[in-house]
mmCIF file of C-alpha atoms and ligand atoms in Angstrom:
data_model
loop_
_atom_site.group_PDB
_atom_site.id
_atom_site.type_symbol
_atom_site.label_atom_id
_atom_site.label_comp_id
_atom_site.label_asym_id
_atom_site.label_seq_id
_atom_site.Cartn_x
_atom_site.Cartn_y
_atom_site.Cartn_z
ATOM 1 C CA MET A 1 68.994 135.192 303.773
ATOM 2 C CA LYS A 2 66.613 133.008 301.441
ATOM 3 C CA PHE A 3 62.760 134.519 300.762
ATOM 4 C CA PHE A 4 60.507 131.321 299.741
ATOM 5 C CA ILE A 5 56.334 131.979 299.507
ATOM 6 C CA ASP A 6 54.236 130.235 301.657
ATOM 7 C CA THR A 7 51.745 129.127 299.357
ATOM 8 C CA ALA A 8 49.810 127.070 296.385
ATOM 9 C CA ASP A 9 47.876 129.895 294.913
ATOM 10 C CA LEU A 10 49.742 129.808 291.717
ATOM 11 C CA ALA A 11 48.827 133.421 290.400
ATOM 12 C CA GLU A 12 49.971 134.754 293.585
ATOM 13 C CA ILE A 13 53.323 133.052 293.063
ATOM 14 C CA LYS A 14 54.152 133.786 289.027
ATOM 15 C CA ASP A 15 53.289 137.409 290.184
ATOM 16 C CA LEU A 16 56.240 137.559 293.166
ATOM 17 C CA VAL A 17 58.793 135.617 290.822
ATOM 18 C CA ALA A 18 58.727 137.782 288.578
ATOM 19 C CA THR A 19 59.980 139.663 291.486
ATOM 20 C CA GLY A 20 63.661 138.000 291.180
ATOM 21 C CA LEU A 21 62.889 137.833 295.038
ATOM 22 C CA VAL A 22 61.158 134.190 295.569
ATOM 23 C CA ASP A 23 63.573 131.298 295.576
ATOM 24 C CA GLY A 24 61.394 128.506 296.275
ATOM 25 C CA VAL A 25 57.622 128.193 297.616
ATOM 26 C CA THR A 26 55.958 125.834 300.947
ATOM 27 C CA THR A 27 52.820 124.183 300.775
ATOM 28 C CA ASN A 28 51.257 121.921 303.197
ATOM 29 C CA PRO A 29 47.712 120.331 303.027
ATOM 30 C CA SER A 30 46.170 123.250 304.379
ATOM 31 C CA LEU A 31 47.033 125.778 301.198
ATOM 32 C CA ILE A 32 46.599 123.151 298.792
ATOM 33 C CA ALA A 33 42.643 122.692 299.903
ATOM 34 C CA LYS A 34 42.490 126.265 299.899
ATOM 35 C CA SER A 35 43.999 126.527 296.398
ATOM 36 C CA GLY A 36 40.773 124.130 295.656
ATOM 37 C CA ARG A 37 43.859 122.329 292.625
ATOM 38 C CA ASN A 38 44.571 119.170 292.235
ATOM 39 C CA PHE A 39 48.097 118.827 294.293
ATOM 40 C CA LEU A 40 49.915 116.752 291.886
ATOM 41 C CA GLU A 41 48.975 119.172 289.109
ATOM 42 C CA VAL A 42 49.188 122.235 291.414
ATOM 43 C CA VAL A 43 52.629 121.005 292.242
ATOM 44 C CA ARG A 44 54.281 120.476 288.374
ATOM 45 C CA GLU A 45 53.330 123.881 287.491
ATOM 46 C CA ILE A 46 54.390 125.766 290.833
ATOM 47 C CA CYS A 47 57.951 123.331 289.844
ATOM 48 C CA ALA A 48 57.909 124.917 286.549
ATOM 49 C CA VAL A 49 57.441 128.283 287.705
ATOM 50 C CA VAL A 50 59.620 128.419 290.700
ATOM 51 C CA PRO A 51 63.619 128.775 290.374
ATOM 52 C CA GLY A 52 64.461 126.751 293.673
ATOM 53 C CA PRO A 53 62.326 124.154 295.946
ATOM 54 C CA VAL A 54 58.776 123.655 296.338
ATOM 55 C CA SER A 55 57.438 121.846 299.409
ATOM 56 C CA ALA A 56 55.322 119.312 298.437
ATOM 57 C CA GLU A 57 54.122 117.328 302.171
ATOM 58 C CA VAL A 58 52.947 113.619 302.415
ATOM 59 C CA ALA A 59 49.143 112.875 303.286
ATOM 60 C CA ALA A 60 50.441 109.634 305.449
ATOM 61 C CA VAL A 61 51.598 109.312 308.915
ATOM 62 C CA ASP A 62 53.463 105.700 308.534
ATOM 63 C CA LEU A 63 56.494 105.277 307.214
ATOM 64 C CA ALA A 64 55.510 102.846 304.060
ATOM 65 C CA THR A 65 52.803 105.455 302.415
ATOM 66 C CA MET A 66 55.287 108.023 303.530
ATOM 67 C CA LEU A 67 58.098 106.753 301.214
ATOM 68 C CA ALA A 68 55.861 105.937 298.524
ATOM 69 C CA GLU A 69 54.106 109.081 298.061
ATOM 70 C CA GLY A 70 57.541 110.524 299.091
ATOM 71 C CA ARG A 71 59.218 109.225 295.894
ATOM 72 C CA LYS A 72 55.848 109.934 294.457
ATOM 73 C CA LEU A 73 56.500 113.640 294.920
ATOM 74 C CA ALA A 74 60.155 113.638 294.115
ATOM 75 C CA LYS A 75 59.645 112.176 290.573
ATOM 76 C CA ILE A 76 57.151 115.292 289.838
ATOM 77 C CA ALA A 77 60.019 117.626 289.322
ATOM 78 C CA PRO A 78 64.124 118.257 290.389
ATOM 79 C CA ASN A 79 63.467 120.897 292.271
ATOM 80 C CA VAL A 80 59.792 119.099 294.571
ATOM 81 C CA THR A 81 61.656 118.709 298.652
ATOM 82 C CA VAL A 82 59.416 116.103 300.128
ATOM 83 C CA LYS A 83 57.773 117.625 303.187
ATOM 84 C CA VAL A 84 57.750 115.122 306.165
ATOM 85 C CA PRO A 85 55.938 115.879 309.987
ATOM 86 C CA LEU A 86 58.053 115.574 312.757
ATOM 87 C CA THR A 87 57.340 112.250 314.142
ATOM 88 C CA PRO A 88 59.507 109.314 314.689
ATOM 89 C CA ASP A 89 58.049 107.644 311.246
ATOM 90 C CA GLY A 90 58.787 111.479 309.614
ATOM 91 C CA LEU A 91 61.922 111.251 310.698
ATOM 92 C CA LYS A 92 62.503 107.498 309.040
ATOM 93 C CA ALA A 93 61.666 108.797 306.076
ATOM 94 C CA CYS A 94 63.428 111.645 305.668
ATOM 95 C CA ARG A 95 66.452 110.103 306.354
ATOM 96 C CA ALA A 96 65.508 107.273 303.759
ATOM 97 C CA LEU A 97 64.304 109.628 301.091
ATOM 98 C CA ALA A 98 67.619 112.030 301.962
ATOM 99 C CA GLY A 99 69.581 108.638 301.453
ATOM 100 C CA GLU A 100 67.963 108.383 298.034
ATOM 101 C CA GLY A 101 69.053 111.933 297.004
ATOM 102 C CA THR A 102 65.790 113.767 297.230
ATOM 103 C CA MET A 103 65.608 117.590 299.269
ATOM 104 C CA VAL A 104 63.143 117.152 302.585
ATOM 105 C CA ASN A 105 61.729 119.428 304.588
ATOM 106 C CA VAL A 106 60.720 118.381 308.031
ATOM 107 C CA THR A 107 57.747 120.576 308.892
ATOM 108 C CA LEU A 108 55.709 121.349 312.322
ATOM 109 C CA CYS A 109 58.803 121.852 314.646
ATOM 110 C CA PHE A 110 58.363 123.091 318.068
ATOM 111 C CA SER A 111 61.282 122.646 319.468
ATOM 112 C CA ALA A 112 64.674 122.589 319.840
ATOM 113 C CA ALA A 113 65.103 118.928 320.604
ATOM 114 C CA GLN A 114 63.085 118.307 317.627
ATOM 115 C CA ALA A 115 65.699 120.642 315.300
ATOM 116 C CA LEU A 116 67.890 118.487 316.268
ATOM 117 C CA LEU A 117 67.001 115.729 315.402
ATOM 118 C CA ALA A 118 65.599 116.404 311.926
ATOM 119 C CA ALA A 119 68.817 117.522 311.320
ATOM 120 C CA LYS A 120 70.706 113.649 312.286
ATOM 121 C CA ALA A 121 67.866 112.189 310.130
ATOM 122 C CA GLY A 122 69.566 114.525 307.210
ATOM 123 C CA ALA A 123 66.676 116.586 306.662
ATOM 124 C CA SER A 124 67.178 120.039 304.366
ATOM 125 C CA PHE A 125 65.418 121.842 305.481
ATOM 126 C CA ILE A 126 63.607 121.989 309.559
ATOM 127 C CA SER A 127 60.537 124.159 309.397
ATOM 128 C CA PRO A 128 60.106 125.527 312.757
ATOM 129 C CA PHE A 129 56.673 127.801 312.877
ATOM 130 C CA VAL A 130 56.780 130.814 314.707
ATOM 131 C CA GLY A 131 53.567 132.247 314.341
ATOM 132 C CA ARG A 132 51.555 129.062 316.112
ATOM 133 C CA LEU A 133 53.626 128.968 318.596
ATOM 134 C CA ASP A 134 53.225 133.108 319.381
ATOM 135 C CA ASP A 135 49.539 132.278 318.903
ATOM 136 C CA ILE A 136 49.533 129.677 322.395
ATOM 137 C CA GLY A 137 51.921 132.571 324.397
ATOM 138 C CA ALA A 138 55.681 130.740 323.944
ATOM 139 C CA PRO A 139 58.172 132.969 321.926
ATOM 140 C CA GLY A 140 58.376 131.395 318.816
ATOM 141 C CA MET A 141 61.169 133.846 317.616
ATOM 142 C CA GLU A 142 63.359 132.245 320.660
ATOM 143 C CA LEU A 143 62.827 128.915 319.158
ATOM 144 C CA ILE A 144 65.229 130.546 315.691
ATOM 145 C CA ARG A 145 67.085 131.157 317.836
ATOM 146 C CA GLU A 146 67.841 128.428 319.464
ATOM 147 C CA ILE A 147 68.583 126.009 316.741
ATOM 148 C CA VAL A 148 70.603 128.925 314.565
ATOM 149 C CA THR A 149 72.965 128.255 317.861
ATOM 150 C CA ILE A 150 72.672 124.726 317.895
ATOM 151 C CA TYR A 151 73.252 124.138 314.352
ATOM 152 C CA ARG A 152 76.219 127.008 314.057
ATOM 153 C CA GLN A 153 77.918 124.716 316.897
ATOM 154 C CA TYR A 154 77.981 121.667 314.277
ATOM 155 C CA PRO A 155 79.663 122.706 310.295
ATOM 156 C CA SER A 156 79.161 119.953 309.295
ATOM 157 C CA LEU A 157 75.073 119.786 309.424
ATOM 158 C CA LYS A 158 73.566 120.903 306.082
ATOM 159 C CA THR A 159 70.463 121.932 307.461
ATOM 160 C CA GLU A 160 69.137 124.834 307.183
ATOM 161 C CA VAL A 161 67.133 126.483 309.368
ATOM 162 C CA LEU A 162 63.198 128.096 307.555
ATOM 163 C CA VAL A 163 61.590 130.304 309.491
ATOM 164 C CA ALA A 164 57.867 128.942 309.041
ATOM 165 C CA SER A 165 54.221 130.064 309.696
ATOM 166 C CA VAL A 166 55.821 133.519 309.588
ATOM 167 C CA ARG A 167 52.895 136.269 310.260
ATOM 168 C CA SER A 168 54.598 139.677 309.799
ATOM 169 C CA PRO A 169 57.894 141.487 308.204
ATOM 170 C CA LEU A 170 59.182 141.590 312.414
ATOM 171 C CA HIS A 171 59.141 137.751 312.152
ATOM 172 C CA VAL A 172 61.618 138.225 309.059
ATOM 173 C CA ILE A 173 63.514 140.812 310.203
ATOM 174 C CA GLU A 174 64.474 138.816 313.350
ATOM 175 C CA ALA A 175 64.775 136.016 311.746
ATOM 176 C CA ALA A 176 67.447 137.757 309.199
ATOM 177 C CA LYS A 177 69.331 138.660 312.270
ATOM 178 C CA MET A 178 69.578 136.098 314.077
ATOM 179 C CA GLY A 179 71.115 134.384 310.980
ATOM 180 C CA ALA A 180 68.322 131.706 309.872
ATOM 181 C CA HIS A 181 68.425 130.467 306.074
ATOM 182 C CA VAL A 182 65.148 130.450 304.959
ATOM 183 C CA ALA A 183 61.930 131.937 305.961
ATOM 184 C CA THR A 184 58.997 131.091 304.110
ATOM 185 C CA ILE A 185 56.299 134.182 303.788
ATOM 186 C CA PRO A 186 52.911 134.381 302.905
ATOM 187 C CA PRO A 187 52.553 136.999 299.896
ATOM 188 C CA ALA A 188 50.321 139.633 302.190
ATOM 189 C CA VAL A 189 53.385 139.842 304.334
ATOM 190 C CA LEU A 190 55.924 139.911 301.655
ATOM 191 C CA ARG A 191 54.345 142.913 300.174
ATOM 192 C CA GLN A 192 54.276 144.135 303.280
ATOM 193 C CA MET A 193 58.091 143.952 303.394
ATOM 194 C CA PHE A 194 57.858 146.560 300.399
ATOM 195 C CA ALA A 195 55.970 148.819 302.106
ATOM 196 C CA HIS A 196 56.980 152.295 303.825
ATOM 197 C CA PRO A 197 54.759 155.420 303.966
ATOM 198 C CA LEU A 198 57.849 157.624 303.520
ATOM 199 C CA THR A 199 58.562 156.027 300.556
ATOM 200 C CA ASP A 200 55.070 156.597 298.886
ATOM 201 C CA LYS A 201 55.109 160.166 300.618
ATOM 202 C CA GLY A 202 58.691 160.775 298.812
ATOM 203 C CA LEU A 203 57.855 159.199 295.774
ATOM 204 C CA THR A 204 54.962 161.556 295.581
ATOM 205 C CA ALA A 205 57.007 164.893 296.245
ATOM 206 C CA PHE A 206 59.825 163.860 294.089
ATOM 207 C CA LEU A 207 57.232 163.322 291.327
ATOM 208 C CA ALA A 208 55.617 166.938 291.669
ATOM 209 C CA ASP A 209 59.220 168.160 291.925
ATOM 210 C CA TRP A 210 60.473 166.631 288.804
ATOM 211 C CA ALA A 211 57.102 167.732 287.001
ATOM 212 C CA LYS A 212 58.072 171.176 287.409
ATOM 213 C CA THR A 213 61.359 170.917 285.972
ATOM 214 C CA GLY A 214 59.194 170.247 282.198
ATOM 215 C CA GLN A 215 62.573 167.866 281.594
ATOM 216 C CA SER A 216 61.927 164.321 280.502
ATOM 217 C CA ILE A 217 65.595 161.902 280.852
ATOM 218 C CA LEU A 218 64.357 160.001 277.984
ATOM 219 C CA ASP A 219 63.768 162.786 275.823
ATOM 220 C CA PRO A 220 66.022 165.400 276.837
ATOM 221 C CA ASP A 221 65.894 167.535 274.026
ATOM 222 C CA GLY A 222 62.533 167.482 273.269
ATOM 223 C CA ALA A 223 62.856 165.924 270.579
ATOM 224 C CA GLU A 224 60.174 163.339 270.546
ATOM 225 C CA ARG A 225 57.640 165.434 272.054
ATOM 226 C CA LYS A 226 58.185 168.338 268.889
ATOM 227 C CA ALA A 227 57.562 165.397 266.355
ATOM 228 C CA ALA A 228 54.275 164.560 268.175
ATOM 229 C CA GLU A 229 52.990 167.271 267.738
HETATM 230 C C1 E4P B 1 55.288 126.215 305.991
HETATM 231 O O1 E4P B 1 56.233 125.454 305.451
HETATM 232 C C2 E4P B 1 54.215 126.675 306.894
HETATM 233 O O2 E4P B 1 53.199 125.967 305.450
HETATM 234 C C3 E4P B 1 53.541 127.551 306.907
HETATM 235 O O3 E4P B 1 54.259 128.177 307.024
HETATM 236 C C4 E4P B 1 52.058 127.313 308.109
HETATM 237 O O4 E4P B 1 51.750 128.709 308.500
HETATM 238 P P1 E4P B 1 50.655 129.125 309.363
HETATM 239 O O5 E4P B 1 50.539 128.687 310.332
HETATM 240 O O6 E4P B 1 50.074 130.444 309.142
HETATM 241 O O7 E4P B 1 49.502 127.954 308.714
#
């Protein structure tokens, strides 16, 4: 399963890319606004530090302008993935941009029917928003199960299920169990995934016991310690 991070905060991105666990980044207009940065500049900088796809969303809703914006964004770097909304014009833009060799992420997906349309339009990624469905009392993860099941019936479909609007590590674990290809994870949630109180407790105990041995793995004979004394 691939992990993307859902942020336009370059410092966060650099920090998490250094873990070697990040396969890509997703942004959206809200995340760009939150960053306070110039859109094109920040996308260029993210693309330079991230090894995989970086989603950058068009701001227009009409086909002609979406295409113009998408083509401009695609020129920023080879790993730009143009994000378009799941609307009729968005899917037309998806088909056209995909035909030009640009990766397209179709966003704001809330139904299996929409996901099927995006796949037929040649999307590289479909982004179902699980957290926003949960927010309205609908089971977000059920949508992932449906889409994964449908896509599996047609092995020739190349669209990857990119689980979006992730709110907790549980969303990621459930998505992995279902075989979703990608989860885009907010930095805070990715950090939560590292954490377990028993890991901290166990490590504290191991360190205390190791100190009692008086040994050093890197200086087993104490030569360096003696030389320093
Ligand atoms: C996905 O690409 C979106 O940027 C994102 O996951 C939306 O998440 P939110 O519902 O937390 O805003």
